[in-house]
GROMACS .gro file of N, CA and C in nm:
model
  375
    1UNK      N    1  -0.352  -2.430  -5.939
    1UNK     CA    2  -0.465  -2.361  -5.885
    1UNK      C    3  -0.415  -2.251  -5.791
    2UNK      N    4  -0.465  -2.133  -5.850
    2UNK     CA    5  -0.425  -2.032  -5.729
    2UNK      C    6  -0.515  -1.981  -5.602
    3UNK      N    7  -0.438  -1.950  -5.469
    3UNK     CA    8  -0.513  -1.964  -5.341
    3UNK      C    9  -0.608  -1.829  -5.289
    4UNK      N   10  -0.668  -1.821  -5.325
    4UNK     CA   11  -0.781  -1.652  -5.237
    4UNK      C   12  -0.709  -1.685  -5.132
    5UNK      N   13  -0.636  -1.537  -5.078
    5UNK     CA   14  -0.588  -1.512  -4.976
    5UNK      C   15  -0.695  -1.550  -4.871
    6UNK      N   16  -0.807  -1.397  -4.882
    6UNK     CA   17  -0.862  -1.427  -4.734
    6UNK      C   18  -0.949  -1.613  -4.715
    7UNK      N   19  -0.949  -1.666  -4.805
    7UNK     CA   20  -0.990  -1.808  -4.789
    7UNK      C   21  -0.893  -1.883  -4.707
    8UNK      N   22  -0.758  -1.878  -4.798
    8UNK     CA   23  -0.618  -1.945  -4.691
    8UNK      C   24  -0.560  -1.886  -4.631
    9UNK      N   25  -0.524  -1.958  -4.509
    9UNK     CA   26  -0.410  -1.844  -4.434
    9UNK      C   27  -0.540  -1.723  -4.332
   10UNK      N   28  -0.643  -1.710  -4.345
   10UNK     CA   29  -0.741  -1.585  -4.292
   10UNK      C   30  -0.762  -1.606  -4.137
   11UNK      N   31  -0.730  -1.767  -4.132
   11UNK     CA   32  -0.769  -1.806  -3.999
   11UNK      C   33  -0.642  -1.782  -3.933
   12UNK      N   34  -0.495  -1.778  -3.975
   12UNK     CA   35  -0.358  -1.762  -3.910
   12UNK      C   36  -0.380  -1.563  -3.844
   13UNK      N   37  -0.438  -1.519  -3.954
   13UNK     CA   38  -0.413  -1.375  -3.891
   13UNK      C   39  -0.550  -1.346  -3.826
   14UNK      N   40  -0.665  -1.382  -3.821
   14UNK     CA   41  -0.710  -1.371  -3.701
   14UNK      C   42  -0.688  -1.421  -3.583
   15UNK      N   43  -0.636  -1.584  -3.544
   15UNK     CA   44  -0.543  -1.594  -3.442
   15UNK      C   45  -0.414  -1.493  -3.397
   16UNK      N   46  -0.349  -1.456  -3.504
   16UNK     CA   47  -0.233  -1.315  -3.461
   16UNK      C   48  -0.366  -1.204  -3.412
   17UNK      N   49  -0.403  -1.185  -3.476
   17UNK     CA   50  -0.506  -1.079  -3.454
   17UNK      C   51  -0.545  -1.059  -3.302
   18UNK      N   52  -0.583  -1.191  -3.256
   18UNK     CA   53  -0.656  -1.198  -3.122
   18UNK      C   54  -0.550  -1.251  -3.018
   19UNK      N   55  -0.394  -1.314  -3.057
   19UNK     CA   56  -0.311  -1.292  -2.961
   19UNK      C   57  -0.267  -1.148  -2.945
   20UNK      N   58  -0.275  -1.051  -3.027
   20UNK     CA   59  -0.227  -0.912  -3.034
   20UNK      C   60  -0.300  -0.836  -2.882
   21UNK      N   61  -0.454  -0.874  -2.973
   21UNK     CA   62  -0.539  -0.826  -2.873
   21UNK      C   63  -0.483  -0.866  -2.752
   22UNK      N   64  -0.480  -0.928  -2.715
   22UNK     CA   65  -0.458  -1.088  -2.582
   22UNK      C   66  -0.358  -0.941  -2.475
   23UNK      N   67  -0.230  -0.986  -2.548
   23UNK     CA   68  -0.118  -0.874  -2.514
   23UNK      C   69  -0.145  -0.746  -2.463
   24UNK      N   70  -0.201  -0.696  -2.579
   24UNK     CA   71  -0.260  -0.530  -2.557
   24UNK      C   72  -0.342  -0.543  -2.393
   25UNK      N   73  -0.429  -0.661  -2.387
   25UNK     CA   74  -0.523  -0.595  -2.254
   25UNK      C   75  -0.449  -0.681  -2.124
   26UNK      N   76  -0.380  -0.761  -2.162
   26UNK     CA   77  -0.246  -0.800  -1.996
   26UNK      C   78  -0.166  -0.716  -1.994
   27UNK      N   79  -0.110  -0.581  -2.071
   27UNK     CA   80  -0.006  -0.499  -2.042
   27UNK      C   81  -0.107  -0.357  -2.015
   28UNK      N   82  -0.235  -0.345  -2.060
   28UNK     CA   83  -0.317  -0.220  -1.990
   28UNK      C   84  -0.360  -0.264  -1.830
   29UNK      N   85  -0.352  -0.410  -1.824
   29UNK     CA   86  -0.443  -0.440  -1.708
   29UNK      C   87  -0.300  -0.436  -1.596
   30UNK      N   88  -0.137  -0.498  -1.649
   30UNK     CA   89  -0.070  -0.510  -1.523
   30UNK      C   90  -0.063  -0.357  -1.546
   31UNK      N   91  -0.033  -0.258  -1.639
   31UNK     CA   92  -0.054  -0.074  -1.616
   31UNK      C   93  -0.163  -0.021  -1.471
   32UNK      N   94  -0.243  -0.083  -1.497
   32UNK     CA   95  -0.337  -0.042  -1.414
   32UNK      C   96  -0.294  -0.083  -1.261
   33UNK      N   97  -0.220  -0.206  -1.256
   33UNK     CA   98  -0.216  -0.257  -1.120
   33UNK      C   99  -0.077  -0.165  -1.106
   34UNK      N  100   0.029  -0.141  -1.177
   34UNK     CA  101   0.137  -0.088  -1.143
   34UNK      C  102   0.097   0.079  -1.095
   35UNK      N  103  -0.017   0.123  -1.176
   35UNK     CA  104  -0.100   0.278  -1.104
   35UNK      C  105  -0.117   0.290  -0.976
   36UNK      N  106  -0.192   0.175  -0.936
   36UNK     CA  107  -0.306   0.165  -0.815
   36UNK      C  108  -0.141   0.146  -0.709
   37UNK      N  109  -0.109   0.050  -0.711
   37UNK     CA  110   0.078   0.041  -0.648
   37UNK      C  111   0.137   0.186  -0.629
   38UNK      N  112   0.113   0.242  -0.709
   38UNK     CA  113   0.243   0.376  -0.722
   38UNK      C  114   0.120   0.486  -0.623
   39UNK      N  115  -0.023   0.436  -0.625
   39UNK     CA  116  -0.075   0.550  -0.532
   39UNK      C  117  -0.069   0.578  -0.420
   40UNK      N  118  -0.018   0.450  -0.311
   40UNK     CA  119  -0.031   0.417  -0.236
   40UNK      C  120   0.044   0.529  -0.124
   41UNK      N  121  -0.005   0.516  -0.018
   41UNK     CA  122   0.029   0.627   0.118
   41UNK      C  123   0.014   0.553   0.219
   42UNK      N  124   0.123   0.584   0.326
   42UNK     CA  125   0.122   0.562   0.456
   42UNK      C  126   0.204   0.675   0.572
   43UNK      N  127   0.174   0.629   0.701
   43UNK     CA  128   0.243   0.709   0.816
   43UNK      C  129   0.289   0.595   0.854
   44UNK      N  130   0.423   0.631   0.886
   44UNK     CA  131   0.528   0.473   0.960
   44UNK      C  132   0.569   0.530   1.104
   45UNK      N  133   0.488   0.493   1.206
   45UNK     CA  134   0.515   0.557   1.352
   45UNK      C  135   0.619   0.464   1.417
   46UNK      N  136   0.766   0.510   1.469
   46UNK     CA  137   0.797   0.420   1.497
   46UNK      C  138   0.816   0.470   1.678
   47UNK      N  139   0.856   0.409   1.753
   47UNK     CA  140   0.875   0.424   1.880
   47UNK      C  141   1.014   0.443   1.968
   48UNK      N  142   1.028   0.489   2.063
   48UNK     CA  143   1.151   0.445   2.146
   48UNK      C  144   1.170   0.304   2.234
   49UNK      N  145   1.299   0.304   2.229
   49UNK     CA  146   1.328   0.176   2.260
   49UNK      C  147   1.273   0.131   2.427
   50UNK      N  148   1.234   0.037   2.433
   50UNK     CA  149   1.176   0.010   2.522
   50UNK      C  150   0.977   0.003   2.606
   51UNK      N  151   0.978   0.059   2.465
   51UNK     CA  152   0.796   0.052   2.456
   51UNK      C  153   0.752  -0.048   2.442
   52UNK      N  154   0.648  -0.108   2.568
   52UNK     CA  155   0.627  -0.202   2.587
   52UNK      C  156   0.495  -0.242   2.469
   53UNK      N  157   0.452  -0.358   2.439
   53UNK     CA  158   0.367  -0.416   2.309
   53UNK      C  159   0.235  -0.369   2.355
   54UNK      N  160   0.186  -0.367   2.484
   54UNK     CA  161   0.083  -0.289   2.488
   54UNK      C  162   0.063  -0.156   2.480
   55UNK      N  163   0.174  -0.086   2.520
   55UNK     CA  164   0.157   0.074   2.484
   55UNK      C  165   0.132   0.089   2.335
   56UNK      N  166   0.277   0.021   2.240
   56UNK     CA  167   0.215   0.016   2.081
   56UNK      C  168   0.079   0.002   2.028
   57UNK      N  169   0.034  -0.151   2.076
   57UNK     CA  170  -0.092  -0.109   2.059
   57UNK      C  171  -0.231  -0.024   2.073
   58UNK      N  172  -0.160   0.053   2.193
   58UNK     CA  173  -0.295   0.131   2.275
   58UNK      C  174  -0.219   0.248   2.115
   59UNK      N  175  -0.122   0.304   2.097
   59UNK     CA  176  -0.103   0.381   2.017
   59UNK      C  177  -0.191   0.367   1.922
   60UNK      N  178  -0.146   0.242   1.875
   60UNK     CA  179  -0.205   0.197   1.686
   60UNK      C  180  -0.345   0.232   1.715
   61UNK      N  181  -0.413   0.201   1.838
   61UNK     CA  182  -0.567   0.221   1.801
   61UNK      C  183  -0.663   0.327   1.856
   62UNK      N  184  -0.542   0.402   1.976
   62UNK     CA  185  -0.632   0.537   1.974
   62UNK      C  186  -0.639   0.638   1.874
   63UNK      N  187  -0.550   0.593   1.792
   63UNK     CA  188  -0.486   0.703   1.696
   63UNK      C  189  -0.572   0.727   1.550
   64UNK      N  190  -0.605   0.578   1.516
   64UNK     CA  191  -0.678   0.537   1.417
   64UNK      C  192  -0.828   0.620   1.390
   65UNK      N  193  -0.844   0.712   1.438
   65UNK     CA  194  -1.009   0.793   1.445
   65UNK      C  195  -1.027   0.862   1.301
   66UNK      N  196  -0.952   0.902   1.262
   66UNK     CA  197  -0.989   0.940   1.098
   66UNK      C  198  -1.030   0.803   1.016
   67UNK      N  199  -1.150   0.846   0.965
   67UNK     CA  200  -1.234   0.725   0.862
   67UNK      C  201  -1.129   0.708   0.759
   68UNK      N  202  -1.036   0.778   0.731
   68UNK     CA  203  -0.923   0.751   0.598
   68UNK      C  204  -0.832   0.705   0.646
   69UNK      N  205  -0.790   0.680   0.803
   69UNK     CA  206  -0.675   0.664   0.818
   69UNK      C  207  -0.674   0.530   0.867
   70UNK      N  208  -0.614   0.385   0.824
   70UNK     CA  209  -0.657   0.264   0.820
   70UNK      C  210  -0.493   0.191   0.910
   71UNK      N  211  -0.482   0.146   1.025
   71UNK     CA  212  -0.356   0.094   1.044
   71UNK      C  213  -0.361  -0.030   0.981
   72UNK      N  214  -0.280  -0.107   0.987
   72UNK     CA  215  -0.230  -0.205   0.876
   72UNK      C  216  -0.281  -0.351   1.018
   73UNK      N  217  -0.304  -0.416   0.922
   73UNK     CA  218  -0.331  -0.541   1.010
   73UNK      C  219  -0.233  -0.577   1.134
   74UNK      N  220  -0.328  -0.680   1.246
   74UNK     CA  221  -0.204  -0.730   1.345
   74UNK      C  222  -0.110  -0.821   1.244
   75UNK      N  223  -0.014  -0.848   1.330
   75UNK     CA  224   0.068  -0.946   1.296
   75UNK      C  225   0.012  -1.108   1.345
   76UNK      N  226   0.006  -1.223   1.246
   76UNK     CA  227  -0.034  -1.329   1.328
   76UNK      C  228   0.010  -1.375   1.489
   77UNK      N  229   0.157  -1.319   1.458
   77UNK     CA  230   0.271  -1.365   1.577
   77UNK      C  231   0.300  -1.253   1.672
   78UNK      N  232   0.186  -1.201   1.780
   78UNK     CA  233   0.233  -1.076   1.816
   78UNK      C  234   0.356  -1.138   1.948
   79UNK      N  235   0.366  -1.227   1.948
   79UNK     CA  236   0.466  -1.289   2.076
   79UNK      C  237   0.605  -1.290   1.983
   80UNK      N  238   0.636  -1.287   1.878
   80UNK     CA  239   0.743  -1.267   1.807
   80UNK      C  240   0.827  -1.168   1.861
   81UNK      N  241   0.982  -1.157   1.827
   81UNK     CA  242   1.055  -1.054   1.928
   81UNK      C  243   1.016  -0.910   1.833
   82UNK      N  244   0.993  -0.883   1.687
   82UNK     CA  245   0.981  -0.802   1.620
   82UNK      C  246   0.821  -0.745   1.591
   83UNK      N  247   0.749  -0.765   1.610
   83UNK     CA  248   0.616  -0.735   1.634
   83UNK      C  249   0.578  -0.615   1.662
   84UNK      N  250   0.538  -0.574   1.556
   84UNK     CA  251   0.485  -0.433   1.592
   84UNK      C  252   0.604  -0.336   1.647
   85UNK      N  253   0.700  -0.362   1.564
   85UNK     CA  254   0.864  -0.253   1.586
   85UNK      C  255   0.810  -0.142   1.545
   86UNK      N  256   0.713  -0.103   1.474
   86UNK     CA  257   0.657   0.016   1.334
   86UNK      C  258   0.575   0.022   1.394
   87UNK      N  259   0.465   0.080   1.385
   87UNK     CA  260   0.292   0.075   1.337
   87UNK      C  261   0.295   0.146   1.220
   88UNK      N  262   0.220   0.091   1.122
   88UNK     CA  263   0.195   0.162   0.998
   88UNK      C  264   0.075   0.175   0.959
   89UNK      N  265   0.020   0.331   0.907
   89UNK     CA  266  -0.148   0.344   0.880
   89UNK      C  267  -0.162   0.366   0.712
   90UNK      N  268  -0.214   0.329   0.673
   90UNK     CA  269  -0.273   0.360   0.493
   90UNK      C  270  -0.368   0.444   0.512
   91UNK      N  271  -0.231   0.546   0.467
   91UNK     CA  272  -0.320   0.707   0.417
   91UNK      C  273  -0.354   0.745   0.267
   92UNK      N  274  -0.384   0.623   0.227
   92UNK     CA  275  -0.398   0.717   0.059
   92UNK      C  276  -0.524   0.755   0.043
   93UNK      N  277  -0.583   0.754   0.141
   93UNK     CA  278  -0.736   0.849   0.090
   93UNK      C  279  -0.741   0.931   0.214
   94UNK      N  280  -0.650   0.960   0.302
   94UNK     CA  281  -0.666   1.071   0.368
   94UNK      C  282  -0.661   1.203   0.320
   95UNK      N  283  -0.748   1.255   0.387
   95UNK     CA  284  -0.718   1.426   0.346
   95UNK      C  285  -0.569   1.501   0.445
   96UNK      N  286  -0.532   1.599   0.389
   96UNK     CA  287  -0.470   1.648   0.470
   96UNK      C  288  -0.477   1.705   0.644
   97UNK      N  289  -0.596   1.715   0.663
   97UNK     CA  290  -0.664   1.721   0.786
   97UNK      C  291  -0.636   1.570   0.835
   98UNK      N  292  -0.685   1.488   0.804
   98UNK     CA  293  -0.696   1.354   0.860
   98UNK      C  294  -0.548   1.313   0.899
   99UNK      N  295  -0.438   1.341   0.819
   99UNK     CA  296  -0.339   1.287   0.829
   99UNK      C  297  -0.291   1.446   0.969
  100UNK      N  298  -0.338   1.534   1.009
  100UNK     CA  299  -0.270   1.603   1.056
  100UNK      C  300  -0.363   1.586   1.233
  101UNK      N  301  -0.472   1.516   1.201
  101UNK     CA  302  -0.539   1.455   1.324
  101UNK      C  303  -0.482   1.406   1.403
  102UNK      N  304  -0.396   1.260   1.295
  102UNK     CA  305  -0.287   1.154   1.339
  102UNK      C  306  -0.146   1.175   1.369
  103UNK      N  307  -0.126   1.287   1.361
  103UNK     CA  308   0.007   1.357   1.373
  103UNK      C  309  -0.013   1.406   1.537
  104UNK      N  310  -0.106   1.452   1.543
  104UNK     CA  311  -0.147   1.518   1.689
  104UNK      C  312  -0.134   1.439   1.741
  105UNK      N  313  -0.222   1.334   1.730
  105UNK     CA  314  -0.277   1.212   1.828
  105UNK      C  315  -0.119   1.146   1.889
  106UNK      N  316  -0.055   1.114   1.758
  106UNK     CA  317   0.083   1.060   1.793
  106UNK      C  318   0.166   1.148   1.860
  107UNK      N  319   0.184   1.283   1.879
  107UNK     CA  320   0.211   1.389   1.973
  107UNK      C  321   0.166   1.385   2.071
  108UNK      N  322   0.089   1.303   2.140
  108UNK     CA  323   0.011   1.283   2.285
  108UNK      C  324   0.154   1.190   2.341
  109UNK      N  325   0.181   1.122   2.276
  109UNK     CA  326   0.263   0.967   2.347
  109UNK      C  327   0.408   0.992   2.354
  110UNK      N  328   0.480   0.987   2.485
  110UNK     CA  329   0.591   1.011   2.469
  110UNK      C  330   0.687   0.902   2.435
  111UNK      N  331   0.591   0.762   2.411
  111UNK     CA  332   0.677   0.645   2.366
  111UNK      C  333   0.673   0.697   2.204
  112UNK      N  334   0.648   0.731   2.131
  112UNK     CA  335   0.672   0.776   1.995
  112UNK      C  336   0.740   0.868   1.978
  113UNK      N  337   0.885   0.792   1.864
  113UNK     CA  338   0.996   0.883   1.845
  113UNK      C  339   0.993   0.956   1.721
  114UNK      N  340   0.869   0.916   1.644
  114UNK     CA  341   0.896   0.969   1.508
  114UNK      C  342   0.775   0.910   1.431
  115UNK      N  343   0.699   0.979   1.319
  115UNK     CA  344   0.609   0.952   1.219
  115UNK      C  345   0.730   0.994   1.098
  116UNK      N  346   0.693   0.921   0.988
  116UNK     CA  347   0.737   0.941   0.863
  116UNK      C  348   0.671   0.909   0.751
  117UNK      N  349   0.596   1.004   0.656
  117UNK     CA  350   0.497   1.001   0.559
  117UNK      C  351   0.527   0.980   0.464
  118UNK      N  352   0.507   0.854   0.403
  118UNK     CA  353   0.558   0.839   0.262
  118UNK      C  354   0.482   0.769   0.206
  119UNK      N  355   0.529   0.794   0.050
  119UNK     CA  356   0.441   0.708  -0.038
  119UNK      C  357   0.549   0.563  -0.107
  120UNK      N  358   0.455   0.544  -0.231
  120UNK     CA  359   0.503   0.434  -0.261
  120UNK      C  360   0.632   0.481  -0.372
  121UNK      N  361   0.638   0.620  -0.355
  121UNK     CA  362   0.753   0.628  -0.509
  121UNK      C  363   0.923   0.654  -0.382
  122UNK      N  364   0.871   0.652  -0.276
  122UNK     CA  365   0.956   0.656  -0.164
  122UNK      C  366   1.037   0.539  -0.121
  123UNK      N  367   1.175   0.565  -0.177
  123UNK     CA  368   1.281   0.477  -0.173
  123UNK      C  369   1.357   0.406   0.003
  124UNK      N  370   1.296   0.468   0.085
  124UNK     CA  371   1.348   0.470   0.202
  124UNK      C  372   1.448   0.563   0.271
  125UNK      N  373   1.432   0.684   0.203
  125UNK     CA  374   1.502   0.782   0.216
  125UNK      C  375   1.432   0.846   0.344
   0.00000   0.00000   0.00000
């Protein structure tokens, strides 16, 4: 007796069929998360030595006045010896104005030794 294909075997390649699919939308969907990753922006303010944890903070939050410009959460452990060594703000929806607000603002403080703007394709250079 001979077998009609799509009768036997029809159910093996719609299972391939729909692991294919399967594949196709976990490698568009981690694409998408590896996009949203690569958009990413920040300002990394760091300070001179000897700035005390409250000056940092008075920094991190007078500074913060642009609606785009977001500093990065506290640390749970601000009594830690490393705490708040940085302040860092998420600029990826700042405008260029906004980010040049925060540039000023950080130009007020003479405990700040340096801003450095980078994104996420930024190696630490």
């Amino acid at each position: 007796m001979r077998a009609l294909p799509d009768v036997v075997g029809g159910g093996a390649r719609r299972l391939l069929a729909a692991g294919l699919v399967l594949a196709v939308m976990t490698a568009l969907a981690g694409c998408a998360q590896f996009d949203s990753a690569l958009g990413q922006q920040q300002a990394v303010v760091a300070f001179r030595d000897g700035t005390s944890l409250a000056q940092r903070l008075a920094v991190r939050s007078a500074c913060a006045k642009p609606p785009a410009v977001v500093p990065q959460p506290l640390p749970s452990d601000l009594n830690a010896p490393y705490a708040l060594q940085q302040v860092t703000y998420q600029t990826t929806h700042a405008s260029d104005a906004d980010v040049a607000i925060l540039e000023k603002c950080l130009a007020k403080y003479p405990s700040v030794a340096g801003v450095t703007l980078q994104d996420s394709s930024d190696e630490g250079n």
